[in-house]
mmCIF file of C-alpha atoms in Angstrom:
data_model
loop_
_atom_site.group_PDB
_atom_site.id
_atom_site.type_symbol
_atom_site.label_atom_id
_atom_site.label_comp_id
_atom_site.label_asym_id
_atom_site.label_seq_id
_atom_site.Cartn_x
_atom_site.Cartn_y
_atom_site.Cartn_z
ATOM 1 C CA UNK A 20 -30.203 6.902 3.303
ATOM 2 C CA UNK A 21 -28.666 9.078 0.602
ATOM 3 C CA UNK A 22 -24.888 9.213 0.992
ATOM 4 C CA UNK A 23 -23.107 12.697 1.046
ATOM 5 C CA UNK A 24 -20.671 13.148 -1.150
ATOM 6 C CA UNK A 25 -17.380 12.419 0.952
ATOM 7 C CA UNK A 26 -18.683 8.748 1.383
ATOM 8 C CA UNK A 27 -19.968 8.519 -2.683
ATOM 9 C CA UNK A 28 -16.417 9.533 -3.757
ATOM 10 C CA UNK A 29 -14.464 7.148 -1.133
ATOM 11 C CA UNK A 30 -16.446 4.011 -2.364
ATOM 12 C CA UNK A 31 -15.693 5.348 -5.822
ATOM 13 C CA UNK A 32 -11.689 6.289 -5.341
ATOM 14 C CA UNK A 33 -11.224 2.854 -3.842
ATOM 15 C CA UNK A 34 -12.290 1.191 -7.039
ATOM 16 C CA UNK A 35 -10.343 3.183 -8.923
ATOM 17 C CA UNK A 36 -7.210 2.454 -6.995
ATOM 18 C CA UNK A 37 -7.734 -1.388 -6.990
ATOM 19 C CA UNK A 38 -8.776 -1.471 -10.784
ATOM 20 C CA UNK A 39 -7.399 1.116 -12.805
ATOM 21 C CA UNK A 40 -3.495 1.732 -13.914
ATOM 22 C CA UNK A 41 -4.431 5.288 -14.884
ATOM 23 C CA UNK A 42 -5.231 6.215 -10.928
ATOM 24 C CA UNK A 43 -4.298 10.116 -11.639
ATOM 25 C CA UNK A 44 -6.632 10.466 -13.946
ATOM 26 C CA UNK A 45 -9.198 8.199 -12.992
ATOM 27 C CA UNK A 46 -9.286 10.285 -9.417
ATOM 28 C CA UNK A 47 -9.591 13.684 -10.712
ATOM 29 C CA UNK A 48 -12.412 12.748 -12.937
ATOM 30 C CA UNK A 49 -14.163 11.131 -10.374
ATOM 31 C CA UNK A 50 -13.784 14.036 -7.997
ATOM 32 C CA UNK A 51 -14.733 16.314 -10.733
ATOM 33 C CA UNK A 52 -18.023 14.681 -11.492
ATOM 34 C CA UNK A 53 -19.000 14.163 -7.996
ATOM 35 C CA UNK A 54 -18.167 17.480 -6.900
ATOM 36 C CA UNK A 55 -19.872 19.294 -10.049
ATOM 37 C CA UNK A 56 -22.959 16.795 -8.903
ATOM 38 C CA UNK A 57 -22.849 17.591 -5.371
ATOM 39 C CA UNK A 58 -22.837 21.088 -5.884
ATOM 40 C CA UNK A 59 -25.379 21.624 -7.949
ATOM 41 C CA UNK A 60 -27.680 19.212 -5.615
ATOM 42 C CA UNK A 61 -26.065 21.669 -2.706
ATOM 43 C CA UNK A 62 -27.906 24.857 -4.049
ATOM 44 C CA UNK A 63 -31.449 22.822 -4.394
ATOM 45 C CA UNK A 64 -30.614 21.496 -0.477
ATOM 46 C CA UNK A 65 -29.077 24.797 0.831
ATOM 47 C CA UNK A 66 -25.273 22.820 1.292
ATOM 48 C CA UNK A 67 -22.400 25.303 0.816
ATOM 49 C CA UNK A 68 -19.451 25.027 -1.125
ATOM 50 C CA UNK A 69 -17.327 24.522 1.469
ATOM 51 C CA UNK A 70 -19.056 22.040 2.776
ATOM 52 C CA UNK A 71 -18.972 20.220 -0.519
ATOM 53 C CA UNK A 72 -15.197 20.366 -0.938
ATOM 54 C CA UNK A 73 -14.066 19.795 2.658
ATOM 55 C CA UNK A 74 -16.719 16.274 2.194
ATOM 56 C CA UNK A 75 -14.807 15.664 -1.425
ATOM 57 C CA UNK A 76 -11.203 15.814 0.228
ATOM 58 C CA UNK A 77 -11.917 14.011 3.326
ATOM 59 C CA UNK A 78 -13.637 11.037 1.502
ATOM 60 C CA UNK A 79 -10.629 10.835 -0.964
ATOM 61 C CA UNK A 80 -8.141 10.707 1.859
ATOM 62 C CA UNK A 81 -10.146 8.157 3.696
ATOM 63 C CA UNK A 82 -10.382 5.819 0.457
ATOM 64 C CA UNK A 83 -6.436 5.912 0.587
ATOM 65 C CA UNK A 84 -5.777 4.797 4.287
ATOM 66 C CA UNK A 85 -8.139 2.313 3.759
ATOM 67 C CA UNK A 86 -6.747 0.537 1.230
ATOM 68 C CA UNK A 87 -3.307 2.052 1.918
ATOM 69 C CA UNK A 88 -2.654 3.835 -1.480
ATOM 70 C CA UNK A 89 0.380 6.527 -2.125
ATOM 71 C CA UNK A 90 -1.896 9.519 -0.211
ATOM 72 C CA UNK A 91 0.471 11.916 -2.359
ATOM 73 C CA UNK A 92 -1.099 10.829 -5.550
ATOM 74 C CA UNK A 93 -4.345 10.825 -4.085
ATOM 75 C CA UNK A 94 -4.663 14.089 -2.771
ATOM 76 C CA UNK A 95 -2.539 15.870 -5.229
ATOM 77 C CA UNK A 96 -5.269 14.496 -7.784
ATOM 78 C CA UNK A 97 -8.580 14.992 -6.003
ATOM 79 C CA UNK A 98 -7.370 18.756 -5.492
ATOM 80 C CA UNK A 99 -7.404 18.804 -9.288
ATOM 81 C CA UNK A 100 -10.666 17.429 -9.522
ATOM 82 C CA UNK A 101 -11.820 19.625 -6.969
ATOM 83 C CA UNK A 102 -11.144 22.734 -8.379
ATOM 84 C CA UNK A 103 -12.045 21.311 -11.694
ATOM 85 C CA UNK A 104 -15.412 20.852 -10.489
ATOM 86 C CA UNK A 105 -15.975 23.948 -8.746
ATOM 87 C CA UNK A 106 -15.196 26.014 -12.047
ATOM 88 C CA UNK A 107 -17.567 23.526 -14.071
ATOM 89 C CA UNK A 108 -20.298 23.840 -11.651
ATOM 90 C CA UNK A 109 -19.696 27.594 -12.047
ATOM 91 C CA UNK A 110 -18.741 28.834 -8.895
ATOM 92 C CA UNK A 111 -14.759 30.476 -8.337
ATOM 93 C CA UNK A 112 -12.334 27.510 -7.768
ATOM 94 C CA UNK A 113 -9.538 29.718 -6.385
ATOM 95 C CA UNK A 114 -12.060 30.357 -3.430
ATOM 96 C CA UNK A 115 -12.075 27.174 -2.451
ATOM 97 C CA UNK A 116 -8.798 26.397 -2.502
ATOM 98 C CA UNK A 117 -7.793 27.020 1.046
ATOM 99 C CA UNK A 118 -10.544 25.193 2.979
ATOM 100 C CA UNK A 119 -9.714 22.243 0.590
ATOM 101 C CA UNK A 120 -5.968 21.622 1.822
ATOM 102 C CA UNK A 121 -6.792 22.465 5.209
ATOM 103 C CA UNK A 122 -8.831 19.409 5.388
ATOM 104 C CA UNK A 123 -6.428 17.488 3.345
ATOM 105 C CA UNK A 124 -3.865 18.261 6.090
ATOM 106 C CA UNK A 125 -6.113 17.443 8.734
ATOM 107 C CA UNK A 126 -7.452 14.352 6.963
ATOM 108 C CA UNK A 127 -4.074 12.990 6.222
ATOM 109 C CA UNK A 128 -2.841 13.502 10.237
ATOM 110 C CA UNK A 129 -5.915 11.662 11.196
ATOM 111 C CA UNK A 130 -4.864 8.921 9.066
ATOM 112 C CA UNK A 131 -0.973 9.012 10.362
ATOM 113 C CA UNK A 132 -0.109 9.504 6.886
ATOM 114 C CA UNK A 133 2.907 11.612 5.704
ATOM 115 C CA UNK A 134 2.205 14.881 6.182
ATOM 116 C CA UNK A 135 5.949 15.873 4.284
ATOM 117 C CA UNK A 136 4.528 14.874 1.303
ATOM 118 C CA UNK A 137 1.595 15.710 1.484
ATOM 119 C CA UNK A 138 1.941 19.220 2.011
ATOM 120 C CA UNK A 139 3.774 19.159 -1.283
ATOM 121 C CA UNK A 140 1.336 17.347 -3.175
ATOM 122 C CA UNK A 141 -1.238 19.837 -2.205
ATOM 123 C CA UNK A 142 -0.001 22.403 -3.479
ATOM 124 C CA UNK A 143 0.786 20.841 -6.448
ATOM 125 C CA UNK A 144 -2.636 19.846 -6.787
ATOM 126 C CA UNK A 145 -3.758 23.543 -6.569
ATOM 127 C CA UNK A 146 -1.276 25.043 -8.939
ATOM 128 C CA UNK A 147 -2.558 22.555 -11.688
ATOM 129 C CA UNK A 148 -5.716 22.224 -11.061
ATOM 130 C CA UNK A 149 -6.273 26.384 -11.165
ATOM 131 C CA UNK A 150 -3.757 25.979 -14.153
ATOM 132 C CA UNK A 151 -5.885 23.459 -16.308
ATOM 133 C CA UNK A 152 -8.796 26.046 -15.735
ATOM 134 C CA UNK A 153 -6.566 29.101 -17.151
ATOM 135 C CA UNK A 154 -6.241 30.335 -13.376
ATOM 136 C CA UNK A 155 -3.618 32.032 -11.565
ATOM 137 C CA UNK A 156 -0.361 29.991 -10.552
ATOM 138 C CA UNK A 157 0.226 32.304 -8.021
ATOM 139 C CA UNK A 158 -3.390 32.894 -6.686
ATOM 140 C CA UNK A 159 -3.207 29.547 -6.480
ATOM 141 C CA UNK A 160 -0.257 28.991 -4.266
ATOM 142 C CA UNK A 161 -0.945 31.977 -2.069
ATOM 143 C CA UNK A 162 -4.468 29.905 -1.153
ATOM 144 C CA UNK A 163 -2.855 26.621 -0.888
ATOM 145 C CA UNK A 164 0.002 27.979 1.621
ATOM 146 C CA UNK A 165 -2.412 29.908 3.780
ATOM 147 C CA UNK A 166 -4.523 26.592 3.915
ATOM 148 C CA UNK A 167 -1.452 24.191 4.945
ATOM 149 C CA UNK A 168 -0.486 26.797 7.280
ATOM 150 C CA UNK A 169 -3.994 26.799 8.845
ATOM 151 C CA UNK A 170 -4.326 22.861 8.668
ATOM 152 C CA UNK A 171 -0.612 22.830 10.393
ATOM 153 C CA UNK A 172 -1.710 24.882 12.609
ATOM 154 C CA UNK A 173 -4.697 23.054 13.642
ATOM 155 C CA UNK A 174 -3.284 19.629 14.315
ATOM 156 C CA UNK A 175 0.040 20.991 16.042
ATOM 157 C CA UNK A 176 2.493 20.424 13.881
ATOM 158 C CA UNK A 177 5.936 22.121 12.777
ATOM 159 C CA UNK A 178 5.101 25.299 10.796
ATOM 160 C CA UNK A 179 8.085 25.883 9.692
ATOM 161 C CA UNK A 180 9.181 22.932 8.156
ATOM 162 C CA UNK A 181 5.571 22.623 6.601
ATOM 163 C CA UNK A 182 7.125 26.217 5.146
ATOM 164 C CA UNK A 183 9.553 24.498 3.517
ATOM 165 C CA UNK A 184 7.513 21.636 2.288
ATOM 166 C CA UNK A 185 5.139 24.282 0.952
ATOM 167 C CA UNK A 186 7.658 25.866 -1.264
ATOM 168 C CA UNK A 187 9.391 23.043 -2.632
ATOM 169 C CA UNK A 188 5.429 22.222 -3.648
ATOM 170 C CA UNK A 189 5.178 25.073 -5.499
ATOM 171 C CA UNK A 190 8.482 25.323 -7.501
ATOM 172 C CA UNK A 191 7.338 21.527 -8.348
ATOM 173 C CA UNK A 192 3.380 22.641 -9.698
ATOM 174 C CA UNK A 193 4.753 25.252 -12.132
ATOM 175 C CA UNK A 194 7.568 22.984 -13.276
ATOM 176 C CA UNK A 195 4.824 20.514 -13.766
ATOM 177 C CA UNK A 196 1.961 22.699 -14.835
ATOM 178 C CA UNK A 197 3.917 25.928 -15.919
ATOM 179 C CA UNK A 198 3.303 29.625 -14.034
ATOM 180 C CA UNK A 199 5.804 32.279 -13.412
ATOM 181 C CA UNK A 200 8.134 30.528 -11.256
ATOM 182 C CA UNK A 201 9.636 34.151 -9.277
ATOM 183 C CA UNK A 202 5.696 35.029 -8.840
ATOM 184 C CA UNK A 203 4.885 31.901 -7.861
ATOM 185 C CA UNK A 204 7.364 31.190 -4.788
ATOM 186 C CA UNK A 205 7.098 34.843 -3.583
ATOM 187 C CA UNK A 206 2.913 34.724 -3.625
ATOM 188 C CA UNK A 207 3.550 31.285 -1.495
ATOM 189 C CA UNK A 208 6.122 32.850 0.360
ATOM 190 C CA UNK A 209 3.991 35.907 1.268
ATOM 191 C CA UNK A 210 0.616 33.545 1.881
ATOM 192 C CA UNK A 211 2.761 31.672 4.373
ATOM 193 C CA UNK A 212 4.452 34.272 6.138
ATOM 194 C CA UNK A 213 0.879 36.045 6.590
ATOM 195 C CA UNK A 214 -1.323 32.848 7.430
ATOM 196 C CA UNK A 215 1.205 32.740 10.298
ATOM 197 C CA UNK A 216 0.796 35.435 11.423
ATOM 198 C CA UNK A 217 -2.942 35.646 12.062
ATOM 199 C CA UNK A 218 -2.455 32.236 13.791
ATOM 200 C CA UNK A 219 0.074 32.893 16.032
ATOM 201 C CA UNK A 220 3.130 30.648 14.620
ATOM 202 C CA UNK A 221 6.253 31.710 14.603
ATOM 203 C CA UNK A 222 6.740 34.261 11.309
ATOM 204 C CA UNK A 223 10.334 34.137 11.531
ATOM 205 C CA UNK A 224 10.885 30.494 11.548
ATOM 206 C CA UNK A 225 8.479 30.287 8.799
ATOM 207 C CA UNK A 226 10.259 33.366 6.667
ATOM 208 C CA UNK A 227 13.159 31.473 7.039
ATOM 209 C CA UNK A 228 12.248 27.863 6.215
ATOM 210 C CA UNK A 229 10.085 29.395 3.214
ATOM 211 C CA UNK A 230 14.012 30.733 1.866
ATOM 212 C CA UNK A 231 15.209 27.491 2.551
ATOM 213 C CA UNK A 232 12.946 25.442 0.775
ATOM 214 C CA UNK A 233 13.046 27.590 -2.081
ATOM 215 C CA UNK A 234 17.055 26.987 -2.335
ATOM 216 C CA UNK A 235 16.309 23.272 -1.863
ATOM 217 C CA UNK A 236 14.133 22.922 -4.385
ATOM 218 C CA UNK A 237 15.680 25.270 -6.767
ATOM 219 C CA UNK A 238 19.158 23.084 -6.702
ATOM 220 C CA UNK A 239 17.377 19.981 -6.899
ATOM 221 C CA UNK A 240 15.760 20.926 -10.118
ATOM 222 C CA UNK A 241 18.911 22.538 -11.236
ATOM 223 C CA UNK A 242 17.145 26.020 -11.004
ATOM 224 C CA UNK A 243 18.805 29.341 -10.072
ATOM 225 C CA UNK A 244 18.754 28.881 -6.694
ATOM 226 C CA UNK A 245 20.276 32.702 -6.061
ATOM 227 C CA UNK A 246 16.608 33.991 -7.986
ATOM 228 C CA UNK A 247 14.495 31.072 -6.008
ATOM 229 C CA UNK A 248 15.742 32.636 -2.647
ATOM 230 C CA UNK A 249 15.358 36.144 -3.650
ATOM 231 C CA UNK A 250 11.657 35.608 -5.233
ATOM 232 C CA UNK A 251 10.801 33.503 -1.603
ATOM 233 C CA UNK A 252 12.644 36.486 0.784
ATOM 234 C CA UNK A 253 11.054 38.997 -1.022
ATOM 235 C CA UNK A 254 7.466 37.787 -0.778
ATOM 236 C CA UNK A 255 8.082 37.314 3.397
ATOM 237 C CA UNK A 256 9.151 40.970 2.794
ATOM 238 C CA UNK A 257 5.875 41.931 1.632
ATOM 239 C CA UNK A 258 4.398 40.286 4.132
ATOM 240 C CA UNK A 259 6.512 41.749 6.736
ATOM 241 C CA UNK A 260 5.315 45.445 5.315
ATOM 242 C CA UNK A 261 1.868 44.406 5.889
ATOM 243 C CA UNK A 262 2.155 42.749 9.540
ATOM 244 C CA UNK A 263 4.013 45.525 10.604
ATOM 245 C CA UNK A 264 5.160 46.327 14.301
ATOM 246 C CA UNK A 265 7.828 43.970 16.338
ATOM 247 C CA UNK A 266 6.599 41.221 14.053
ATOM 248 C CA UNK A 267 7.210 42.433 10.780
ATOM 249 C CA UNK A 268 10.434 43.492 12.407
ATOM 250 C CA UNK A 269 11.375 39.675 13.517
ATOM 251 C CA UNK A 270 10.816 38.419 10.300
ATOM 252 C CA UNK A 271 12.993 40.923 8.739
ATOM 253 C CA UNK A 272 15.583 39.699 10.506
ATOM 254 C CA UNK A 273 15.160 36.173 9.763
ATOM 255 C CA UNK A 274 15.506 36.817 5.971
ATOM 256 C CA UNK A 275 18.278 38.770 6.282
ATOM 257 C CA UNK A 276 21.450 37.766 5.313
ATOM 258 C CA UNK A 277 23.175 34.494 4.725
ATOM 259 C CA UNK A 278 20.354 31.515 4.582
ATOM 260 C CA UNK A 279 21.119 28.219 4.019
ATOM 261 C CA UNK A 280 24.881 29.316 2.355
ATOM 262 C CA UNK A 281 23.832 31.741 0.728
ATOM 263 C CA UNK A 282 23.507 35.415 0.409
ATOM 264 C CA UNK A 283 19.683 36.445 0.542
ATOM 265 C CA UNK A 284 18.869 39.355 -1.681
ATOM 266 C CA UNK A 285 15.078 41.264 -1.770
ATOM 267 C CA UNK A 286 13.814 42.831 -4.207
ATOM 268 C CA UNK A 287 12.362 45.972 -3.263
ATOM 269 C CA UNK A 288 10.161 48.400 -5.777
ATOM 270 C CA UNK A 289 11.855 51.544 -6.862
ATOM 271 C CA UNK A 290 10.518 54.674 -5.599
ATOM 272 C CA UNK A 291 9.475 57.372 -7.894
ATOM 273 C CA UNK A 292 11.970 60.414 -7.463
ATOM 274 C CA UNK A 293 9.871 63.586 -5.699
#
């Protein structure tokens, strides 16, 4: 019997991870070639896209419990090969973005591996991945926070500390890959705040972690934190314009004022005088 392509790349990752020092690289190539294979067998057999990545991530995640590998590095690189593969096979990689670290999230509970971590390495993953193919940074984490969110979501966890996890994931892609940092954490901000939303979580706790984690990260990498919170506030403000109602109003609230010892300022557009 033919194996599908989750299977293909888990026999494949866990050589890789026994034999080979590079293992970053050695992973995303490997999930680049199979994915760029599997798709273009998919459109001859019908398979979708999604199907192909959500196979991809799951077999990569599987290789790592198996052998017990750091499941950071693992999914972090098989996103970039992922996305890699998706734009070489010639379909749009930012599409598939989401579905891809749902499953990771899912794939790494089932496992009992860190989900902390992984969350960040995810989006990570996206932001470089999209970034190697002259994509958007902040397309990029928009996608990726709407699909942790989701994954979260699914398997019961905390969304708002995932919120935080999210961001600090994000700052860390564009200091790794380069992007617009303020676009960047308000886009994943904004993704967040509105996955939530259309699953039920609670908007405010995730605003307010998604502030958080942006003044974490910021001081940690000796950023402006001050800009950080403003850029991750602001994009939850966006958000909250779109939601609308009692919702929008709660999460408002929770960005308002002093977060994590600081004072909280959003940017708002100027209107044009009448």
């Amino acid at each position: 019997m033919k194996k599908n392509i989750g299977q293909t790349i888990k026999i494949t990752v866990i050589e890789v991870l026994k034999d080979t020092k590079e293992v970053a690289v050695g992973i995303a190539d490997i999930v680049n070639a199979a994915t760029v294979k599997a798709l273009k067998d998919g459109r001859n057999a019908g398979t979708g896209v999604a199907s192909v990545v959500a196979e991809a991530m799951s077999g990569a995640i599987q290789s790592a419990g198996e052998i017990g590998s750091d499941l950071t590095t693992v999914t972090k690189n098989s996103i970039v090969g992922i996305i890699r593969g998706v734009h070489g096979a010639g379909s749009v990689a930012t599409d598939v973005i989401r579905e891809t670290v749902r499953v990771a999230v899912k794939g790494t509970s089932k496992i009992g591996g860190d989900i902390t971590s992984v969350t960040k390495s995810v989006v990570v993953g996206a932001i470089k991945g999209t970034r190697d193919i002259a994509g958007s940074a902040e397309e990029a984490a928009a996608e990726a926070a709407q699909g942790i969110i989701r994954g979260i979501s699914e398997i019961g966890a905390d969304a708002g500390l995932a919120a935080k996890n999210t961001v600090k994931g994000a700052i860390g892609g564009v200091a790794e890959a380069g992007g617009r940092l303020a676009a960047v954490i308000k886009d994943t901000s904004k993704g967040l705040v509105l996955g939530a939303s259309e699953l039920g979580e609670d908007v405010a706790s995730v605003a307010k972690n998604a502030v958080l984690g942006a003044i974490e990260a910021a001081k940690e990498l000796g950023l402006s934190a001050e800009e950080a919170a403003s850029a991750a506030a602001t994009g939850a403000f966006e958000a909250a314009k779109l939601i609308g109602g009692e919702t929008g109003s709660a999460i408002r609230k929770a960005i308002t004022g002093t977060i994590g010892g600081m004072k909280v300022m959003i940017k708002r557009p100027f209107k044009k005088e009448k």
